[in-house]
Coordinates of N, CA and C in Angstrom, one line a residue:
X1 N -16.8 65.0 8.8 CA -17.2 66.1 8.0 C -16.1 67.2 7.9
X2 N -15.8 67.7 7.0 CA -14.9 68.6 6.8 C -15.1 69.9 6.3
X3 N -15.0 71.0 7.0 CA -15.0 72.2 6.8 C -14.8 73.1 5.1
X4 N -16.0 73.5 4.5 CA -15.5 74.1 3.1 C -15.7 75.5 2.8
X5 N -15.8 76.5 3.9 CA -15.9 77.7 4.1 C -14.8 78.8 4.8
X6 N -13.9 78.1 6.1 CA -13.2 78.5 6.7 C -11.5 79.1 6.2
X7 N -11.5 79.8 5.7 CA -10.2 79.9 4.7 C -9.3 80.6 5.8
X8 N -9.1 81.2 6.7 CA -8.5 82.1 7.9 C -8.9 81.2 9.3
X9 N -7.2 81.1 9.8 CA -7.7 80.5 11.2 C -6.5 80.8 12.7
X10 N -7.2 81.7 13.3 CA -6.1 82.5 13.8 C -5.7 81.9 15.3
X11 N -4.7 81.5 15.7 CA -4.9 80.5 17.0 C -3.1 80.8 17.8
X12 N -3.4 82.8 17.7 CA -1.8 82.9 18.4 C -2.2 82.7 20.2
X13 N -1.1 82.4 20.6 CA -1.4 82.3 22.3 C -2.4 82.0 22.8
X14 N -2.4 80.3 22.1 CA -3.5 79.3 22.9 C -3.1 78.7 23.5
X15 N -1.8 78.1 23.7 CA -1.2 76.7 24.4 C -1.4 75.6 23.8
X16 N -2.0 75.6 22.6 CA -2.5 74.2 22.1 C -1.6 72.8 22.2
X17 N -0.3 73.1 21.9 CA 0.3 71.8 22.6 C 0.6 70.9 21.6
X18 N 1.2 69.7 22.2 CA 1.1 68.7 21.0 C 0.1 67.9 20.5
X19 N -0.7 67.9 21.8 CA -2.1 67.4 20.9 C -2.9 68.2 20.1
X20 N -2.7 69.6 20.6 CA -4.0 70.2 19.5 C -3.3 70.6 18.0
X21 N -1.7 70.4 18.1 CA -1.0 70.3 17.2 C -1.1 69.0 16.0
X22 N -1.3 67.8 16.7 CA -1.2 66.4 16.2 C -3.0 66.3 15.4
X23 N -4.0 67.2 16.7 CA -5.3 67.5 16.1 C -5.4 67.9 14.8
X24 N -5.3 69.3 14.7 CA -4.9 70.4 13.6 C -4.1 69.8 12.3
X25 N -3.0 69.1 12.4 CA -2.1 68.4 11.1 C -3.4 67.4 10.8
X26 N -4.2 66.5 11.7 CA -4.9 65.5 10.6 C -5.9 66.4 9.7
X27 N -6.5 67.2 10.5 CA -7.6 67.8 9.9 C -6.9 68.6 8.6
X28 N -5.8 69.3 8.7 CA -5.1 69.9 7.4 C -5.0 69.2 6.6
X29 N -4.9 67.9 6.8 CA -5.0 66.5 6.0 C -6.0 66.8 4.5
X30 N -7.2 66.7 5.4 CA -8.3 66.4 4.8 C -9.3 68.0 4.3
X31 N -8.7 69.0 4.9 CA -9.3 70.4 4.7 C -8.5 70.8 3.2
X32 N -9.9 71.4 2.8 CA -9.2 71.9 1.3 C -10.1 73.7 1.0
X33 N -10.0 73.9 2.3 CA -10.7 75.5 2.2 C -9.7 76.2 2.8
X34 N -8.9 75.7 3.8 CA -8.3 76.4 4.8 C -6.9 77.0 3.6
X35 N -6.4 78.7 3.9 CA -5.5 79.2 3.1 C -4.7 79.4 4.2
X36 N -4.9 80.2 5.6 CA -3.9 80.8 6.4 C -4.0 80.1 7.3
X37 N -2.8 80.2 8.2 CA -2.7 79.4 9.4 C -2.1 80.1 10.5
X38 N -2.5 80.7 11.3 CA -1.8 81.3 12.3 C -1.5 81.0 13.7
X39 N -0.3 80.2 14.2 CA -0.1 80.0 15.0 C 0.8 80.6 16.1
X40 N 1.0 81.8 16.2 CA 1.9 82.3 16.3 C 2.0 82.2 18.3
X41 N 3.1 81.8 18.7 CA 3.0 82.1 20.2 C 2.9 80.7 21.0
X42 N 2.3 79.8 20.3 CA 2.0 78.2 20.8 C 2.8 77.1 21.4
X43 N 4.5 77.8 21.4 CA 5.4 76.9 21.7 C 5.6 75.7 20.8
X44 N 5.1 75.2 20.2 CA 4.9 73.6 19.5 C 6.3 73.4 19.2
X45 N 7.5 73.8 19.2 CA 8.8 73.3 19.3 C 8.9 72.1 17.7
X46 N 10.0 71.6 17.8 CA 10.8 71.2 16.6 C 9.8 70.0 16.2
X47 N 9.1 69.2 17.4 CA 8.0 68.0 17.6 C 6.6 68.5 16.5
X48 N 6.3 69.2 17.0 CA 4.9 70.2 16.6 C 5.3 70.5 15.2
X49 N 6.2 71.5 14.6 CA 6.4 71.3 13.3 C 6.5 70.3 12.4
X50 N 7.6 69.2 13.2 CA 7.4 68.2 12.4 C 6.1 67.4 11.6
X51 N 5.6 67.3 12.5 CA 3.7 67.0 12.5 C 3.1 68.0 11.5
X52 N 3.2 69.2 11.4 CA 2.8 70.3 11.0 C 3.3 69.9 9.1
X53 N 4.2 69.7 9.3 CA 5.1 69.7 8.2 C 5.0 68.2 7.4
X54 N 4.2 67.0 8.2 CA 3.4 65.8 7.3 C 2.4 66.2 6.6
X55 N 1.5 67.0 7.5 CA -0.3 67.2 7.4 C 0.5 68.5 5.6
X56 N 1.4 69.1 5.5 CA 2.0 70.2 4.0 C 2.2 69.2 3.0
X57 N 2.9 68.5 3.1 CA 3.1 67.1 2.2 C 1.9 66.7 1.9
X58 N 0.9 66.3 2.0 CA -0.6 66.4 1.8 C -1.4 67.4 1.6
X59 N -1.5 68.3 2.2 CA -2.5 69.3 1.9 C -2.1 70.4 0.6
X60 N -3.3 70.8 -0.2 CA -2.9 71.5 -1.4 C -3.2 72.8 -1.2
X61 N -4.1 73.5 -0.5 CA -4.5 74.9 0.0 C -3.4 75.8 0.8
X62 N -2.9 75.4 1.5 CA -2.5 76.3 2.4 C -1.4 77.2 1.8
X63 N -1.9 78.3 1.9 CA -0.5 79.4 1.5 C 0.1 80.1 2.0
X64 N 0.0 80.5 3.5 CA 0.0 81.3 4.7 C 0.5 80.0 5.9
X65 N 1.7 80.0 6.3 CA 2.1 79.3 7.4 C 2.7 80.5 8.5
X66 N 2.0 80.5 9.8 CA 2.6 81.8 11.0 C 3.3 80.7 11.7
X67 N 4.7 80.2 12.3 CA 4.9 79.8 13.0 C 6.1 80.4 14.0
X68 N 5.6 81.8 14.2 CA 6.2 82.3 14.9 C 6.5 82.0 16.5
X69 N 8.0 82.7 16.7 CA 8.1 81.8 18.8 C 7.5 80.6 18.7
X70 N 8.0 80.3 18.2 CA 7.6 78.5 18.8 C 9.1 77.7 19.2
X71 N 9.9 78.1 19.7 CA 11.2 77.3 19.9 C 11.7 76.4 19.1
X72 N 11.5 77.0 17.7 CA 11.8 75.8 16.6 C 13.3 75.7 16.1
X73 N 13.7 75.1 16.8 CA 15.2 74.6 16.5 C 16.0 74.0 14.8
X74 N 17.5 73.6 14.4 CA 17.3 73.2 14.0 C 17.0 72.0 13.1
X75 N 16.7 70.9 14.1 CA 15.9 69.7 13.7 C 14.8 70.3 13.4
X76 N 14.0 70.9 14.0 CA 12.2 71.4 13.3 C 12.6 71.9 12.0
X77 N 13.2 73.0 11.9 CA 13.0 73.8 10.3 C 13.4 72.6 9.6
X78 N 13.9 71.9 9.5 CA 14.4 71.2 8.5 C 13.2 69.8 7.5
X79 N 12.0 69.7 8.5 CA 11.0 69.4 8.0 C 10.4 70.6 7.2
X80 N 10.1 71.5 7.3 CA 9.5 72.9 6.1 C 10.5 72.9 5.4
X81 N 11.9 72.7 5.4 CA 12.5 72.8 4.3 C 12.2 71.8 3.1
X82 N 12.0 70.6 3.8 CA 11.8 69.4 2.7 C 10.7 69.8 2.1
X83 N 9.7 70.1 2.7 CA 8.1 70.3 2.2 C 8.0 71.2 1.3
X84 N 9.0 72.3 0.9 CA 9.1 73.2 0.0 C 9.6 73.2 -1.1
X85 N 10.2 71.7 -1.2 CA 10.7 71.2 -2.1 C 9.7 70.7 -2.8
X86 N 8.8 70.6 -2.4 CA 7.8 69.4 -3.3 C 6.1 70.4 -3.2
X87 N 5.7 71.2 -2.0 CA 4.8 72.1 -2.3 C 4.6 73.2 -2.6
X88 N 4.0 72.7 -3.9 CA 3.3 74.3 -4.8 C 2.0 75.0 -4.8
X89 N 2.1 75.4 -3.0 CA 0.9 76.2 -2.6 C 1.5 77.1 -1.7
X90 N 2.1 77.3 -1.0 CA 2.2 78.0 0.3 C 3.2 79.0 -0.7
X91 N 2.9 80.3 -0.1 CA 3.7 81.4 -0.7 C 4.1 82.0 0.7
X92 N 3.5 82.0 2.0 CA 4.2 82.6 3.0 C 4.9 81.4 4.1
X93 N 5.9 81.4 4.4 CA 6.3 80.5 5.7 C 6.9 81.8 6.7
X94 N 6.5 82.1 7.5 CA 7.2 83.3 8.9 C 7.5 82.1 10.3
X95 N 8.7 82.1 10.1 CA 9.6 81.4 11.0 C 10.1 82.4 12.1
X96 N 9.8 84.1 12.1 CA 10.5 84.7 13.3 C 10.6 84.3 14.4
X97 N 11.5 84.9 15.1 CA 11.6 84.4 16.7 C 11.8 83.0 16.6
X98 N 12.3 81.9 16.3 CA 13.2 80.6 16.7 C 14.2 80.7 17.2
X99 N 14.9 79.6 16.7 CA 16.1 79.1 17.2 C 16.7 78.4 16.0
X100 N 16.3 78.9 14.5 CA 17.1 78.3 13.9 C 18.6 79.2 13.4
X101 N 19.3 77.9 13.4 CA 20.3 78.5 13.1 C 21.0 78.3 11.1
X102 N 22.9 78.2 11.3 CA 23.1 78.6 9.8 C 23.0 77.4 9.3
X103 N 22.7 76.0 9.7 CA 23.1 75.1 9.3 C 21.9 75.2 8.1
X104 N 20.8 74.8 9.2 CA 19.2 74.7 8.5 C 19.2 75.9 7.9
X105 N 19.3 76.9 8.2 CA 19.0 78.5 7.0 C 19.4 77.8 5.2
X106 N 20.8 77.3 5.4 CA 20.8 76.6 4.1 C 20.0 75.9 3.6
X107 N 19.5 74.8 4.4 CA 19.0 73.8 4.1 C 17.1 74.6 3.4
X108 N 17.2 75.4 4.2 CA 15.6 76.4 3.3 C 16.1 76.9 1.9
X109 N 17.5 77.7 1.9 CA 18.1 78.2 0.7 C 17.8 77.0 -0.5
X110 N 18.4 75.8 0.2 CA 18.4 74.3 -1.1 C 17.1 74.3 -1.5
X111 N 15.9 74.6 -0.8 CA 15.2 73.8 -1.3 C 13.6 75.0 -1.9
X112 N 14.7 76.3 -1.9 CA 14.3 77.4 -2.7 C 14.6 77.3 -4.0
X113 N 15.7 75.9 -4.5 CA 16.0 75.8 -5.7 C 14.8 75.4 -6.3
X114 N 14.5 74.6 -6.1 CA 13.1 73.9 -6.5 C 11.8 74.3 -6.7
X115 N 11.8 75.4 -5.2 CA 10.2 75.6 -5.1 C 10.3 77.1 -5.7
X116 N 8.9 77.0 -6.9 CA 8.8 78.1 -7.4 C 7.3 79.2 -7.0
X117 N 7.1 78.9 -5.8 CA 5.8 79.5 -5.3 C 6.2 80.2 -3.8
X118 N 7.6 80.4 -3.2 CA 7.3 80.6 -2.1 C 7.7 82.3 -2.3
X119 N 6.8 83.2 -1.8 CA 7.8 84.3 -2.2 C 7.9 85.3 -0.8
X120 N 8.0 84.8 0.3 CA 8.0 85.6 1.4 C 8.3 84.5 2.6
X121 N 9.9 84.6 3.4 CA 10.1 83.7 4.0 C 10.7 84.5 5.2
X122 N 10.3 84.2 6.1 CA 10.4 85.6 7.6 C 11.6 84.6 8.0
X123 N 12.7 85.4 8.8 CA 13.3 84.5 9.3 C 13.8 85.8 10.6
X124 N 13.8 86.7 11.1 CA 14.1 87.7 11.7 C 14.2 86.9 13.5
X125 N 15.2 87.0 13.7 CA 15.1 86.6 15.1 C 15.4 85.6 15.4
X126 N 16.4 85.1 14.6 CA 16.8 83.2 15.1 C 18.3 83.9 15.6
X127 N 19.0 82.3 15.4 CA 20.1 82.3 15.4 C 21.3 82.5 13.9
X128 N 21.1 83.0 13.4 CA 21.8 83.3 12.0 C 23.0 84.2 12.6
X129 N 24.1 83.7 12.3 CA 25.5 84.1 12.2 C 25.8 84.6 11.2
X130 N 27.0 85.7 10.8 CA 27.7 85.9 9.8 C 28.2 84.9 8.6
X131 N 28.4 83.6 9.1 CA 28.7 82.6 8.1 C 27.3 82.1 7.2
X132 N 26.3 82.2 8.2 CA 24.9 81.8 8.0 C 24.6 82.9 6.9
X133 N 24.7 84.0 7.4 CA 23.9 85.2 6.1 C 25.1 84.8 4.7
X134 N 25.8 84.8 5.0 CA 27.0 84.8 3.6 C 26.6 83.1 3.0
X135 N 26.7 82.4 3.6 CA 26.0 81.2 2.6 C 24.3 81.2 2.3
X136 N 23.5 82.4 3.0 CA 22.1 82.2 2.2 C 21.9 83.1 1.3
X137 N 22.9 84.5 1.0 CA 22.7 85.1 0.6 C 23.4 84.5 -1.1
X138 N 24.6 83.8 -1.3 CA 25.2 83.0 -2.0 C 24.0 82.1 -2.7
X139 N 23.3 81.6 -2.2 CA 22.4 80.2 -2.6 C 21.0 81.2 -3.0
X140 N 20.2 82.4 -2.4 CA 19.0 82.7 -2.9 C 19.1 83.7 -3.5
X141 N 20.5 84.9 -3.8 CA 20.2 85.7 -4.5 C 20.9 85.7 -5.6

């Protein structure tokens, strides 16, 4: 049975882990109510996004992704970048506090060409270098 009322779902500093992470992605699967997602605090690292970042490839609702502090490196961003290439729902992704760096920053820039729905992308607090801001600044503005 699947939930058709729940649109807000706020889950910062629970520990949830990779199972309740691997939980959470099936259900986003099949949920078509859920808009926001707040995970902010959870650790779920580059593993945990990834997962996160199948269940977006599928799901058509969600517009609000919080995946703040989660030690998301740049192997993890690099799955929400692909996903943004092809979904046309999510208007917020907040990436603060990672670990991503300039490589992947681009790799979101690329796939800004494409997507025409995202219009607020947090990125405050990674690893972004000088070289990093000058090639995303070149590609999104």
């Amino acid at each position: 049975m699947t939930n058709s009322t729940l649109t807000t779902l706020y889950l910062q500093n629970n520990f949830i882990g990779s199972r309740g992470v691997l939980a959470l992605s099936e259900a986003l699967k099949v949920n078509l109510a859920l808009t926001t997602l707040d995970l902010w605090g959870n650790s779920v690292g580059d593993n945990g996004v990834l997962t996160l970042s199948e269940a977006l490839k599928i799901n058509s609702t969600m517009v609000t992704l919080e995946l703040q502090n989660h030690s998301i490196g740049d192997n993890g961003v690099q799955a929400p970048a692909e996903v943004l290439k092809t979904n046309m729902t999510l208007v917020t992704l907040d990436l603060w506090g990672n670990l991503v760096g300039d490589k992947r920053t681009l790799a979101l820039a690329k796939a800004l060409e494409t997507n025409s729905t995202l219009t607020i992308l947090e990125l405050h607090n990674n690893l972004i270098i000088d070289n990093g801001r000058a090639g995303w600044f070149e590609e999104v503005l």
